[in-house]
XYZ file of C-alpha atoms in Angstrom:
176
model
C 10.437 155.843 -82.029
C 9.450 152.215 -82.517
C 12.586 150.969 -80.758
C 11.812 153.092 -77.689
C 8.249 151.822 -77.542
C 9.328 148.202 -78.024
C 11.922 148.498 -75.216
C 9.367 150.087 -72.898
C 6.692 147.465 -73.568
C 9.228 144.633 -73.337
C 10.399 145.815 -69.896
C 6.842 145.831 -68.571
C 6.078 142.469 -70.152
C 9.245 140.901 -68.758
C 8.582 142.173 -65.238
C 4.956 141.038 -65.373
C 5.811 137.621 -66.758
C 8.571 137.162 -64.170
C 6.166 137.961 -61.320
C 3.462 135.698 -62.722
C 5.898 132.816 -63.211
C 7.472 133.225 -59.765
C 4.301 132.288 -57.916
C 4.716 135.362 -55.667
C 1.327 136.738 -56.702
C -1.493 134.522 -55.413
C -4.807 134.213 -57.269
C -6.915 137.317 -56.771
C -7.383 140.886 -58.030
C -3.674 141.782 -58.179
C -2.802 138.681 -60.209
C -5.792 139.261 -62.520
C -4.670 142.893 -63.088
C -1.123 141.741 -63.823
C -2.340 139.099 -66.296
C -4.542 141.701 -68.017
C -1.612 144.145 -68.228
C 0.566 141.474 -69.862
C -2.187 140.698 -72.406
C -2.810 144.378 -73.219
C 0.875 145.213 -73.563
C 1.558 142.107 -75.685
C -1.245 143.091 -78.074
C 0.039 146.690 -78.265
C 3.566 145.426 -78.883
C 2.332 143.229 -81.744
C 0.557 146.234 -83.336
C 3.634 148.443 -82.859
C 5.960 145.917 -84.507
C 3.450 145.410 -87.338
C 3.213 149.224 -87.751
C -0.581 149.122 -87.611
C -1.870 152.522 -86.562
C -5.389 152.285 -85.190
C -8.254 154.634 -86.056
C -9.345 157.713 -84.134
C -11.969 156.502 -81.681
C -13.403 157.168 -78.248
C -10.873 155.896 -75.724
C -11.437 155.256 -72.013
C -8.487 156.978 -70.284
C -8.631 154.604 -67.299
C -8.327 151.573 -69.584
C -5.158 153.081 -71.075
C -3.579 154.172 -67.772
C -4.296 151.017 -65.751
C -1.786 148.667 -67.459
C 1.030 151.198 -66.961
C 0.267 151.528 -63.255
C 0.384 147.730 -62.944
C 3.563 147.506 -65.074
C 5.367 150.140 -63.008
C 4.331 148.379 -59.788
C 5.786 145.165 -61.205
C 9.041 147.068 -61.779
C 8.993 148.376 -58.187
C 7.857 151.945 -58.929
C 4.680 153.109 -57.222
C 2.310 155.212 -59.355
C -0.555 156.992 -57.609
C -3.649 157.040 -59.793
C -7.369 157.335 -59.222
C -9.625 156.366 -62.147
C -11.593 159.379 -63.357
C -13.991 157.820 -65.850
C -12.957 160.193 -68.651
C -13.121 159.423 -72.364
C -11.157 161.121 -75.140
C -11.153 161.043 -78.935
C -7.746 159.589 -79.862
C -5.840 156.699 -81.391
C -5.699 154.169 -78.544
C -2.108 153.098 -79.194
C -0.943 156.694 -79.727
C -2.364 157.762 -76.368
C -0.935 154.622 -74.758
C 2.512 155.297 -76.220
C 2.481 158.921 -75.046
C 1.383 157.995 -71.510
C 3.835 155.094 -71.376
C 6.683 157.454 -72.275
C 5.653 160.043 -69.684
C 5.146 157.485 -66.889
C 8.416 155.692 -67.691
C 10.247 159.022 -67.852
C 8.918 159.926 -64.399
C 10.044 156.537 -63.054
C 13.486 156.846 -64.650
C 14.236 160.463 -63.786
C 12.369 161.249 -60.566
C 15.209 160.097 -58.357
C 13.073 157.330 -56.824
C 10.242 159.713 -55.970
C 6.646 158.702 -56.694
C 4.653 159.385 -59.806
C 1.064 160.628 -59.938
C -1.323 160.360 -62.891
C -4.501 162.432 -62.797
C -7.190 163.255 -65.305
C -9.813 165.971 -65.125
C -12.308 167.723 -67.315
C -11.255 171.271 -68.236
C -14.057 172.869 -70.221
C -14.739 170.389 -73.003
C -11.229 168.890 -72.914
C -9.780 166.125 -70.743
C -6.440 167.018 -69.171
C -4.183 164.088 -68.279
C -1.287 165.047 -66.023
C 1.730 162.853 -65.263
C 3.827 164.368 -62.490
C 6.504 163.292 -60.044
C 8.319 164.587 -56.987
C 11.706 164.475 -58.691
C 14.274 167.229 -58.988
C 12.622 169.005 -61.918
C 14.205 170.193 -65.093
C 17.081 172.507 -65.682
C 15.335 175.836 -66.494
C 17.402 176.151 -69.684
C 15.755 172.964 -71.023
C 12.099 173.658 -70.219
C 11.380 175.839 -73.256
C 12.744 173.346 -75.779
C 12.043 169.983 -74.129
C 9.263 169.069 -76.555
C 11.255 170.145 -79.640
C 12.838 167.673 -82.050
C 16.293 166.530 -80.957
C 16.271 168.239 -77.568
C 17.895 166.692 -74.536
C 18.373 168.007 -71.060
C 19.276 167.183 -67.514
C 17.149 166.747 -64.436
C 18.453 168.863 -61.589
C 18.906 168.718 -57.851
C 21.871 168.953 -55.536
C 22.035 165.216 -54.928
C 20.558 163.831 -58.141
C 21.262 164.618 -61.766
C 20.309 162.399 -64.668
C 20.258 162.960 -68.391
C 16.791 163.045 -69.916
C 16.850 160.844 -72.971
C 13.169 160.046 -73.371
C 11.600 161.294 -76.597
C 9.392 164.105 -75.308
C 9.086 165.372 -78.864
C 7.422 162.067 -79.774
C 4.924 162.509 -76.925
C 4.015 165.954 -78.214
C 3.680 164.704 -81.797
C 1.537 161.727 -80.772
C -0.838 163.923 -78.811
C -1.170 166.437 -81.655
C -2.032 163.774 -84.265
């Protein structure tokens, strides 16, 4: 679990740092967002490595999603996202880890097709949806994808890739 999160954060940090150091991003809003993403991800990485689990608190969903949108853009993967202004009661790093896994999984297994992150109020709950236009899952995998130890394959006629992201971890993090 920790190794997956460290690899994911390190990839985003490396891409962000490389872009910042290259001088390709001039001063302005995009550079500021990239610098903020690097700072946020570096702090989360330090907490992950130190195994410091934060408290349950009110978390601004947009503040959690924003660094991942910037990180994926730095890696060349467009994520469509419109801030919704929603707040949830969660552990900040747990929600961040779950969303990071889902967004990275969409980037890795969508066959180059875009990712969309949306949030909306459903009754008294906030629903956060990460979707993509990829090939979808093999129907035999859908029922057990969020179970411990499950693995599956994405499907389409021209694109098949093994799903190795820890969807069970996402489910566990969101249930904590």
